[in-house]
Amino acid sequence: AQKVTQAQTEISVVEKEDVTLDCVYETRDTTYYLFWYKQPPSGELVFLIRRNSFDEQNEISGRYSWNFQKSTSSFNFTITASQVVDSAVYFCALGSNYQLIWGAGTKLIIKP
Amino acid sequence: EAGVTQFPSHSVIEKGQTVTLRCDPISGHDNLYWYRRVMGKEIKFLLHFVKESKQDESGMPNNRFLAERTGGTYSTLKVQPAELEDSGVYFCASSQLGDRGNEQFFGPGTRLTVL
């Protein structure tokens, strides 16, 4: 079975704190893709990153970084020096045979 | 370049009525997907078109749902008759033809409320 688990339903931090959103996935495929999407209060789903299963290099984009570890089937997302504008629901997803399998999402609240 | 658009943004209907949702993908994107998120649950895949052909409709919940993509451009998703459990947000996405890891671009969603 293929599954994505985001165990953190909601996280609340004060602005400028670092925060890590966890994502654990299950798949039997040897080739697969992992994604993070952001859903701000306006409702649209905004693409953040894609990783394929053969590329375990960590990635950094500004204040955002992602840690992909196949050994633990995890693809965690860290925001450094969080800002109020980072407040949103963040979804982790597994790409399998074109369809995306989604985690339940983590609601991130950044307080000023 | 215009993104994925969906119409309407919000629909409120009575149980038993029919509703048709529309999705216009990014121009040139042959892949088109429908997903939905019912209250408090994960976003779930409904189906995938490649051009006008249904490539995978394994996520369609039942035969009250009918999706079409005539001419391989925009798509419609019709719910007939609507039930209370159909309430949720319906997202459409599109991607370029290519490998299955291609980024899917999402529309803003249609919020469907069935009373």
XYZ file of C-alpha atoms in Angstrom:
227
model
C 0.000 0.000 0.000
C 1.124 3.544 -0.653
C 0.677 6.074 2.057
C 1.915 9.432 3.275
C 1.831 10.322 6.941
C 2.121 13.816 8.320
C 1.815 13.193 12.016
C 1.791 16.855 13.007
C -1.720 18.181 12.599
C -0.879 21.689 13.704
C 2.287 23.521 14.718
C 2.419 26.960 16.255
C 5.668 28.886 16.666
C 6.743 32.436 17.200
C 8.174 34.341 14.280
C 11.890 33.803 13.633
C 11.885 30.338 15.144
C 12.942 27.386 13.018
C 10.312 24.745 12.388
C 10.420 21.267 10.850
C 7.453 19.572 9.249
C 7.656 15.798 9.174
C 6.647 13.531 6.315
C 6.912 9.745 6.253
C 5.915 7.727 3.218
C 5.287 4.102 2.268
C 5.695 2.659 -1.192
C 6.895 -0.510 -2.867
C 7.910 1.328 -6.021
C 11.620 1.697 -6.650
C 11.033 4.839 -8.682
C 8.838 7.457 -7.144
C 8.595 11.174 -6.545
C 8.023 13.229 -3.432
C 6.498 16.677 -3.332
C 5.716 19.463 -0.920
C 2.875 21.866 -1.593
C 1.800 24.927 0.365
C -1.837 25.946 0.770
C -2.102 29.544 2.012
C -5.386 30.885 3.404
C -6.467 31.826 -0.132
C -6.833 28.102 -0.855
C -4.678 27.379 -3.870
C -2.016 24.671 -3.800
C 1.438 26.050 -4.469
C 4.252 23.742 -5.555
C 7.387 23.966 -3.424
C 9.648 21.077 -4.375
C 9.889 17.725 -6.155
C 12.375 14.984 -5.422
C 12.842 11.689 -7.239
C 13.751 8.535 -5.382
C 17.260 8.386 -6.828
C 18.265 11.791 -5.586
C 18.868 11.883 -1.857
C 20.687 15.169 -1.851
C 19.261 17.650 0.542
C 18.008 20.856 -0.970
C 18.033 24.413 0.253
C 16.056 27.263 -1.226
C 16.372 30.437 0.757
C 14.855 29.817 4.184
C 13.441 26.469 3.074
C 15.313 23.184 3.202
C 14.362 19.576 2.661
C 15.903 16.425 4.089
C 15.216 13.258 2.100
C 16.254 10.003 3.766
C 15.318 6.758 2.031
C 16.547 4.704 4.970
C 13.761 6.091 7.131
C 11.316 6.834 4.275
C 11.162 10.448 5.328
C 11.105 13.737 3.475
C 11.104 16.484 6.083
C 10.755 20.182 5.467
C 12.425 22.870 7.550
C 11.702 26.569 7.544
C 14.481 28.642 9.054
C 13.714 31.984 10.675
C 9.994 31.594 10.104
C 7.855 34.543 9.079
C 4.163 35.274 9.484
C 3.718 34.846 5.716
C 4.767 31.207 6.094
C 1.487 30.507 7.866
C -0.347 27.948 5.737
C -1.217 24.293 5.467
C 1.674 22.272 4.081
C 1.120 19.012 2.256
C 3.572 16.260 1.506
C 2.689 14.013 -1.442
C 3.979 10.848 -3.082
C 3.921 10.638 -6.870
C 2.913 7.236 -8.119
C 1.775 6.416 -11.619
C 0.924 10.079 -12.246
C -1.520 10.414 -9.372
C -0.429 12.114 -6.165
C -1.009 10.447 -2.821
C -1.335 13.070 -0.141
C -0.638 13.391 3.523
C -3.275 14.959 5.729
C -1.390 18.243 5.861
C 0.194 20.205 8.684
C -1.275 23.543 9.606
C 1.559 25.920 10.435
C 0.802 29.017 12.455
C 3.494 31.646 12.781
C 2.759 34.177 15.496
C 4.247 37.675 15.319
C 0.871 32.696 -18.889
C -2.489 31.895 -17.305
C -2.582 29.229 -14.648
C -5.150 26.522 -14.112
C -8.584 28.023 -13.690
C -11.671 26.502 -12.161
C -15.288 27.544 -12.244
C -17.251 28.145 -10.126
C -15.190 28.991 -7.088
C -18.046 28.033 -4.822
C -21.268 26.114 -5.387
C -24.096 25.476 -2.931
C -26.739 22.986 -4.028
C -29.461 20.847 -2.532
C -29.094 17.115 -2.173
C -30.310 15.443 -5.335
C -29.417 18.302 -7.633
C -26.786 18.253 -10.357
C -23.628 20.309 -10.408
C -20.997 20.661 -13.105
C -17.503 21.856 -12.296
C -15.201 23.155 -14.977
C -11.421 23.171 -15.226
C -9.273 24.945 -17.791
C -5.701 23.626 -17.691
C -2.575 25.501 -18.600
C -2.360 25.785 -22.363
C -0.325 22.941 -23.823
C -0.658 20.664 -20.814
C -1.890 17.301 -21.974
C -2.218 15.820 -18.492
C -5.247 16.888 -16.468
C -6.153 15.630 -13.026
C -9.062 15.945 -10.643
C -8.651 15.658 -6.880
C -10.942 16.392 -3.984
C -10.657 17.051 -0.312
C -13.662 16.306 1.807
C -13.881 17.936 5.220
C -11.151 16.836 7.585
C -9.660 14.256 5.255
C -6.747 13.937 2.880
C -6.763 15.191 -0.661
C -7.740 12.226 -2.821
C -7.065 11.536 -6.462
C -10.148 11.148 -8.642
C -8.929 10.720 -12.206
C -6.331 11.530 -14.817
C -6.778 12.512 -18.452
C -4.139 12.416 -21.128
C -5.515 14.714 -23.766
C -9.115 13.566 -24.159
C -8.571 10.012 -22.903
C -9.174 8.829 -19.371
C -5.867 7.326 -18.323
C -6.825 6.428 -14.768
C -10.204 6.842 -13.131
C -9.543 4.560 -10.202
C -10.318 7.295 -7.698
C -13.829 8.105 -8.893
C -16.066 7.298 -5.926
C -19.122 6.027 -7.783
C -21.164 6.364 -10.958
C -22.710 9.620 -9.816
C -19.494 11.270 -10.952
C -18.820 11.810 -14.647
C -15.735 13.524 -16.015
C -15.200 14.566 -19.589
C -12.509 16.306 -21.546
C -13.827 16.746 -25.038
C -11.197 17.911 -27.482
C -8.467 17.533 -24.931
C -8.755 21.075 -23.620
C -10.989 21.960 -20.689
C -12.598 19.326 -18.498
C -15.885 19.064 -16.681
C -16.792 17.032 -13.640
C -20.478 16.438 -13.163
C -22.048 15.140 -9.982
C -25.562 13.789 -10.484
C -27.367 13.462 -8.166
C -25.310 15.171 -5.484
C -25.232 13.687 -1.978
C -24.243 15.279 1.319
C -20.934 13.409 1.410
C -19.900 15.003 -1.876
C -19.260 18.300 -0.086
C -15.647 19.358 -0.200
C -13.110 21.165 -2.315
C -12.492 19.872 -5.824
C -9.087 20.644 -7.253
C -7.988 20.405 -10.834
C -4.350 20.188 -11.868
C -2.456 19.951 -15.105
C 1.042 18.974 -16.149
C 3.078 18.628 -19.273
C 3.228 15.316 -21.075
C 6.239 13.437 -19.852
C 7.342 11.401 -16.896
C 5.130 10.931 -13.893
C 7.292 13.152 -11.777
C 6.295 16.273 -13.617
C 5.067 19.074 -11.436
C 1.318 19.331 -11.284
C -0.001 22.884 -11.326
C -3.171 23.315 -9.344
C -6.177 25.512 -9.774
C -7.749 27.388 -6.858
C -10.364 24.716 -6.340
C -14.155 24.665 -6.323
C -15.789 24.493 -2.915
C -18.921 22.368 -3.210
C -21.501 22.436 -0.462
C -24.402 19.995 -0.650
C -27.250 20.815 1.738
